[in-house]
GROMACS .gro file of C-alpha atoms in nm:
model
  232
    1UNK     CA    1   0.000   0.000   0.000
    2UNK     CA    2   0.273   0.284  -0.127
    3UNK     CA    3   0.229   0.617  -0.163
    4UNK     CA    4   0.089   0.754   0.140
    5UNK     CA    5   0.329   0.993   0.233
    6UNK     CA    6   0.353   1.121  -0.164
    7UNK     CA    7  -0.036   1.180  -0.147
    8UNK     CA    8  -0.014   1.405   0.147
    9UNK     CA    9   0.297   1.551  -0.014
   10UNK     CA   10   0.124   1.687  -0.311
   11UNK     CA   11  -0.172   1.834  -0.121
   12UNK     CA   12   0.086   2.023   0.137
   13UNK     CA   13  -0.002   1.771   0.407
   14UNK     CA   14   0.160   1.627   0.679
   15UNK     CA   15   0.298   1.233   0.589
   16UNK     CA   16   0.072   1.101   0.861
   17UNK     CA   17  -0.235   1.242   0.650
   18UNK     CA   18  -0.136   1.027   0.416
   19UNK     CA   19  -0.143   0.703   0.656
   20UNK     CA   20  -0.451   0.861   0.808
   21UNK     CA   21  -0.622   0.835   0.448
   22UNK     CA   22  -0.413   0.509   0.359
   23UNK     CA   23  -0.658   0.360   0.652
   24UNK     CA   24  -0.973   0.485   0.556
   25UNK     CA   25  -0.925   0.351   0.222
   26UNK     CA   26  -0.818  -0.020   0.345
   27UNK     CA   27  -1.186  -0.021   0.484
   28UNK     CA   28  -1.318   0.065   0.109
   29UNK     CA   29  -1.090  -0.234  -0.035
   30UNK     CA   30  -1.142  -0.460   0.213
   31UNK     CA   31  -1.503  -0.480   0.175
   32UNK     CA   32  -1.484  -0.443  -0.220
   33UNK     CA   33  -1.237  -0.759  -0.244
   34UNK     CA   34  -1.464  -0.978  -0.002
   35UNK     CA   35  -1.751  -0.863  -0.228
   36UNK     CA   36  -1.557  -1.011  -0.543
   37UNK     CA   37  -1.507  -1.307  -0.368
   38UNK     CA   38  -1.119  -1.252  -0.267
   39UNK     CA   39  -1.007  -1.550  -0.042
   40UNK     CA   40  -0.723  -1.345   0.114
   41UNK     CA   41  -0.621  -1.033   0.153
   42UNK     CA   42  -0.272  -0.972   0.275
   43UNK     CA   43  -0.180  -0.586   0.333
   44UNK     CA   44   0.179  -0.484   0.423
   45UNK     CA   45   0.100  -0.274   0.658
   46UNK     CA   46   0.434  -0.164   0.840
   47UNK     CA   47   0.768  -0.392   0.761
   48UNK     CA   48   1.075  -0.483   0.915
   49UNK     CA   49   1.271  -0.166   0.802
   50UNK     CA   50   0.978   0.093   0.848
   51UNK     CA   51   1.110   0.136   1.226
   52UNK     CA   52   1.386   0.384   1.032
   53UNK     CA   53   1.138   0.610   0.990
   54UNK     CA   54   1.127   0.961   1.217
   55UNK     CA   55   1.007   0.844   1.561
   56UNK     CA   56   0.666   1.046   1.521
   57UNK     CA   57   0.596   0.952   1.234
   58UNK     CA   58   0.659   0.563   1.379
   59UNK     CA   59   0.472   0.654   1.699
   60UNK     CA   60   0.169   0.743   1.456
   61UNK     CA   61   0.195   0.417   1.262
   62UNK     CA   62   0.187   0.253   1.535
   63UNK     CA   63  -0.165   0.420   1.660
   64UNK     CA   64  -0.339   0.357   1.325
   65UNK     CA   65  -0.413  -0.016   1.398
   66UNK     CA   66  -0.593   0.082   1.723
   67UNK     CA   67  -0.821   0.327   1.543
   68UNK     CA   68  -0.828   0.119   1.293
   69UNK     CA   69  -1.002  -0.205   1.449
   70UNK     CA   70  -1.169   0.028   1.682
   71UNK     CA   71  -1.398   0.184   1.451
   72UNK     CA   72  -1.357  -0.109   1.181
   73UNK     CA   73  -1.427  -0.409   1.365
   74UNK     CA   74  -1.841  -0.457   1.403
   75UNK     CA   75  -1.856  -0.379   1.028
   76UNK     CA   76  -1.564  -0.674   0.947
   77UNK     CA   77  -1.802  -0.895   1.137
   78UNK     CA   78  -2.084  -0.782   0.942
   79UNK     CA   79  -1.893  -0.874   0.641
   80UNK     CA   80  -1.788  -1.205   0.767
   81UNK     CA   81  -1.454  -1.084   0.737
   82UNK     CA   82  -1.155  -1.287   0.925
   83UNK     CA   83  -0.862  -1.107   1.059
   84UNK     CA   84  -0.535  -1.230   1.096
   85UNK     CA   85  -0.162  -1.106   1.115
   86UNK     CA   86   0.169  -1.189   1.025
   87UNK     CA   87   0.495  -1.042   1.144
   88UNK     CA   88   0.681  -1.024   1.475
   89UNK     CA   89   0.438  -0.878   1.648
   90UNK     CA   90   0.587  -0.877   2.011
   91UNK     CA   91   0.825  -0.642   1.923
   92UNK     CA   92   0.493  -0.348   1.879
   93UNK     CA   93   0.406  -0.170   2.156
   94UNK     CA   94   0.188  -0.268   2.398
   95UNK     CA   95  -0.141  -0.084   2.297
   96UNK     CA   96  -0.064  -0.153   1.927
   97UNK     CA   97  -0.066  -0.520   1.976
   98UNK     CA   98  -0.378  -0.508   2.231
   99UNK     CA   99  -0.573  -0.378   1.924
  100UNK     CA  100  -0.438  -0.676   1.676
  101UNK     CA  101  -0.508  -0.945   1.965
  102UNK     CA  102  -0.835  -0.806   2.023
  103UNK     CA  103  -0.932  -0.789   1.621
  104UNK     CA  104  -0.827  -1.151   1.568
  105UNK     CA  105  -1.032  -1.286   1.884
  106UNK     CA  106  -1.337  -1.086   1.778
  107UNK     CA  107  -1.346  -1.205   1.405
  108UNK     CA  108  -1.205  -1.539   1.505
  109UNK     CA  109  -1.606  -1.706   1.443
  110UNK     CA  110  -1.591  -1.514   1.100
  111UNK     CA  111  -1.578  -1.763   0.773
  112UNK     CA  112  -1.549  -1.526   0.473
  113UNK     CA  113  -1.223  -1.367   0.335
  114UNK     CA  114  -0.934  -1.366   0.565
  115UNK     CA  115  -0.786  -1.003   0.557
  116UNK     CA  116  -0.409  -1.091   0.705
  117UNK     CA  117  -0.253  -0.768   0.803
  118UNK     CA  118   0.156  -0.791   0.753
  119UNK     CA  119   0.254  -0.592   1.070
  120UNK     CA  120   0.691  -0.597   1.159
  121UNK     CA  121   0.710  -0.828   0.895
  122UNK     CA  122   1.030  -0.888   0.653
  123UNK     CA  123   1.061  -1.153   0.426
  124UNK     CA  124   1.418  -1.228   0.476
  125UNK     CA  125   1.367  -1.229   0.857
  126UNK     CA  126   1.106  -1.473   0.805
  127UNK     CA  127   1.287  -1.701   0.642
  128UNK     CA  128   1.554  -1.718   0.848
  129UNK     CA  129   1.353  -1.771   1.107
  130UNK     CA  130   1.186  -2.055   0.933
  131UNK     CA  131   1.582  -2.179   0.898
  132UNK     CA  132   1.662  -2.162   1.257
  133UNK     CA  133   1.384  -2.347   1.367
  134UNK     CA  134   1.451  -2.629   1.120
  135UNK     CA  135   1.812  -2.624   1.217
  136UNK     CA  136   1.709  -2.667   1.638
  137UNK     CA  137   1.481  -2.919   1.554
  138UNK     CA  138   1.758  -3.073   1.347
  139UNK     CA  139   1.959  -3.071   1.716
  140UNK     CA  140   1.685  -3.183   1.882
  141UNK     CA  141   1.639  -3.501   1.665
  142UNK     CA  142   1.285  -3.411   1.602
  143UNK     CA  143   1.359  -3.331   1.267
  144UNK     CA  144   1.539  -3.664   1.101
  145UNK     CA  145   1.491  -3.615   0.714
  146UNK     CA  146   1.586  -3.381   0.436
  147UNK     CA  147   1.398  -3.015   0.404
  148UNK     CA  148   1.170  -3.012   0.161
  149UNK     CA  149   0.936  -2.699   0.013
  150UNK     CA  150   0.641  -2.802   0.177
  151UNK     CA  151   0.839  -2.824   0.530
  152UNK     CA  152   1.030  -2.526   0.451
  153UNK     CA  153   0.648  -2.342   0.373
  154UNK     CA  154   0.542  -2.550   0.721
  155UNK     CA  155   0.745  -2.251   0.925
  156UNK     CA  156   0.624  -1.962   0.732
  157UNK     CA  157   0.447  -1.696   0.921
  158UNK     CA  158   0.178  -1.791   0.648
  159UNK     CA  159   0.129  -2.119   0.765
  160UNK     CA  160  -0.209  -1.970   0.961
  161UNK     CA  161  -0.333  -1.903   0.697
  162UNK     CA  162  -0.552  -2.226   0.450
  163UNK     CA  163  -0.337  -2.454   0.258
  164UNK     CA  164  -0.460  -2.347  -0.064
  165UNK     CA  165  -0.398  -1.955  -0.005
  166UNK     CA  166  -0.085  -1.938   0.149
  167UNK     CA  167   0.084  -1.851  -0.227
  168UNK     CA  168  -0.065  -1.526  -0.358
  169UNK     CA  169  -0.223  -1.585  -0.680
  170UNK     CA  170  -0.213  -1.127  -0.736
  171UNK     CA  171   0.025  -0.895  -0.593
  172UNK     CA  172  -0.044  -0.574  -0.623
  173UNK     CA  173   0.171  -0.251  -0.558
  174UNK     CA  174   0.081   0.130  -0.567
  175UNK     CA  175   0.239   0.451  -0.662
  176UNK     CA  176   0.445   0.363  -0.901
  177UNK     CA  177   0.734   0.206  -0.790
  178UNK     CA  178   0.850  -0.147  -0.933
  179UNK     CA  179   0.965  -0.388  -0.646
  180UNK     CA  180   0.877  -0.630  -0.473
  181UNK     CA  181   1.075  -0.484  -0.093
  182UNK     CA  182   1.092  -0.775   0.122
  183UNK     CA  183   0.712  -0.879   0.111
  184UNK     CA  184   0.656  -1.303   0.065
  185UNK     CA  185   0.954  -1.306  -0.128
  186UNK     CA  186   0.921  -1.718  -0.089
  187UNK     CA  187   0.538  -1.707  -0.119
  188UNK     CA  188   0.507  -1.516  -0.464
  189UNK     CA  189   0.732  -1.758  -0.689
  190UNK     CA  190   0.504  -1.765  -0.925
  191UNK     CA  191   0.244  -1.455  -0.827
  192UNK     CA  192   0.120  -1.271  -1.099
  193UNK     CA  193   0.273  -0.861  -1.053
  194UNK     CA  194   0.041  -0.599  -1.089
  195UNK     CA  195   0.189  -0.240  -1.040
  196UNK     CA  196  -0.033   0.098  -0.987
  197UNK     CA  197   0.104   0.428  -1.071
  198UNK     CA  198  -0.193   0.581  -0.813
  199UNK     CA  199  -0.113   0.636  -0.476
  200UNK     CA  200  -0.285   0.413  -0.222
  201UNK     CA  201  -0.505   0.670  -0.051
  202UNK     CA  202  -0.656   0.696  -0.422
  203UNK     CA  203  -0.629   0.342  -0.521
  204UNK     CA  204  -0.996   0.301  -0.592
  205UNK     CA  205  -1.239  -0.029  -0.593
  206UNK     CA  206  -1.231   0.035  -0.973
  207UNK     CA  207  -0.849   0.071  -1.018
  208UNK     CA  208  -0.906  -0.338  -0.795
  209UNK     CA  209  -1.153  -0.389  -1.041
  210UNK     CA  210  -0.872  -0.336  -1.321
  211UNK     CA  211  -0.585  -0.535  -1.171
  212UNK     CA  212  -0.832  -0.846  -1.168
  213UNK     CA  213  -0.917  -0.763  -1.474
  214UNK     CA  214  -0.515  -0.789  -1.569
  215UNK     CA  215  -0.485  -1.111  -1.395
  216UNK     CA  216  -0.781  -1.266  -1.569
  217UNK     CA  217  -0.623  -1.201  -1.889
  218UNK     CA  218  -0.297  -1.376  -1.797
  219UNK     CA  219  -0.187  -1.700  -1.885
  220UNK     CA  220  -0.037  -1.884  -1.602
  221UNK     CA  221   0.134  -2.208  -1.683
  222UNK     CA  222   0.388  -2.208  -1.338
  223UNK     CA  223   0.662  -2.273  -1.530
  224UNK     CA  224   0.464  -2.568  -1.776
  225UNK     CA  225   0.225  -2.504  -2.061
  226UNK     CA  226  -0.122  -2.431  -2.123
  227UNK     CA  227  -0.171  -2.634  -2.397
  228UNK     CA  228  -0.558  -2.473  -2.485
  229UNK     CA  229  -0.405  -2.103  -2.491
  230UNK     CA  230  -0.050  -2.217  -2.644
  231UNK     CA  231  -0.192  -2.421  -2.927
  232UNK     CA  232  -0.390  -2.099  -3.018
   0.00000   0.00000   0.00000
């Protein structure tokens, strides 16, 4: 979700306007993407490397989640809308992570789309936190056979979430900018990409609309072929 602090750049607006109208429009996705029938919805929210940031402008980050759920919650429920979170989220302040706990117990009855928040999350650091845990079970003896993928996905912060959905089929990006910084780097092997030049506070359910409309029109052979769309 880039492009928040460009937004409130170009109107003369403080940065954390920006993430203040970033939030708002999650709610307007959110519900458009359960609508069209969107299994899960991962956001990066706030990564690894975001702590750089000026300490206000952290301090406000950190906030947003508690406003967030507070006002959001009741109508995710009405929606049938799941929450869940991924990232190393004991290192977030106290009231920050209150508000995440409380969202995921509240929604936890919920059965519809699963919107995963990505909260202090880094790919890398994932994975090498997937690698030290194989490595102490190794120790342990409790892990007595080769690594395969499907271990390897087995200690993925993703593992919460179904089987089926734990590889992004879309991953979208806003504002402009081409790259993929740190986010499921071992998920999204063979995600379709989908870049925005719109900012997130004015990525519209129309401009979602389009990027489905993209990945509908892909062919995705994962590496094989399609033999009814490659014989044509």
């Amino acid at each position: 979700m880039d492009g928040n602090g460009r937004w409130a750049n170009n109107r003369r607006l403080p940065r954390v306007a920006g993430h203040k109208e970033g939030m708002n429009n999650v709610k307007k996705i959110t519900k458009k993407a359960s609508q069209m029938g969107v299994k899960v919805l991962t956001l990066y929210a706030f990564s690894t490397e975001n702590w750089r940031r000026p300490n206000d402008e952290v301090s406000f980050l950190m906030q947003l989640p508690v406003d967030f759920f507070d006002t959001f919650v009741p109508e995710l429920i009405q929606e049938n809308v799941k929450v869940q979170v991924i990232g190393y989220t004991d290192a977030l302040p106290e009231h920050t992570k209150q508000a995440v706990d409380s969202a995921i117990e509240q929604t936890a009855h919920c059965t519809g789309m699963i919107l995963n928040f990505a909260l202090n999350y880094g790919s890398r650091a994932e994975m090498l936190t997937a690698v030290n845990q194989l490595v102490e079970e190794a120790k342990s003896g409790e892990l007595t056979e080769e690594v395969t993928e499907d271990m390897f996905s087995k200690h993925l912060m993703t593992a919460i979430l179904p089987e089926d959905y734990q590889d992004p089929d879309l991953v979208i990006r806003t504002s402009g900018e081409e790259r993929i910084s740190n986010f499921l780097l071992w998920q999204i092997a063979y995600s379709e990409l989908y870049f925005s030049k719109v900012y997130w506070p004015d990525f519209s359910e129309s401009h979602l609309e389009e990027a489905f409309g993209s990945f509908q029109a892909r062919n995705r052979r994962f590496g094989g072929l399609n033999e009814t769309k490659e014989s044509k």
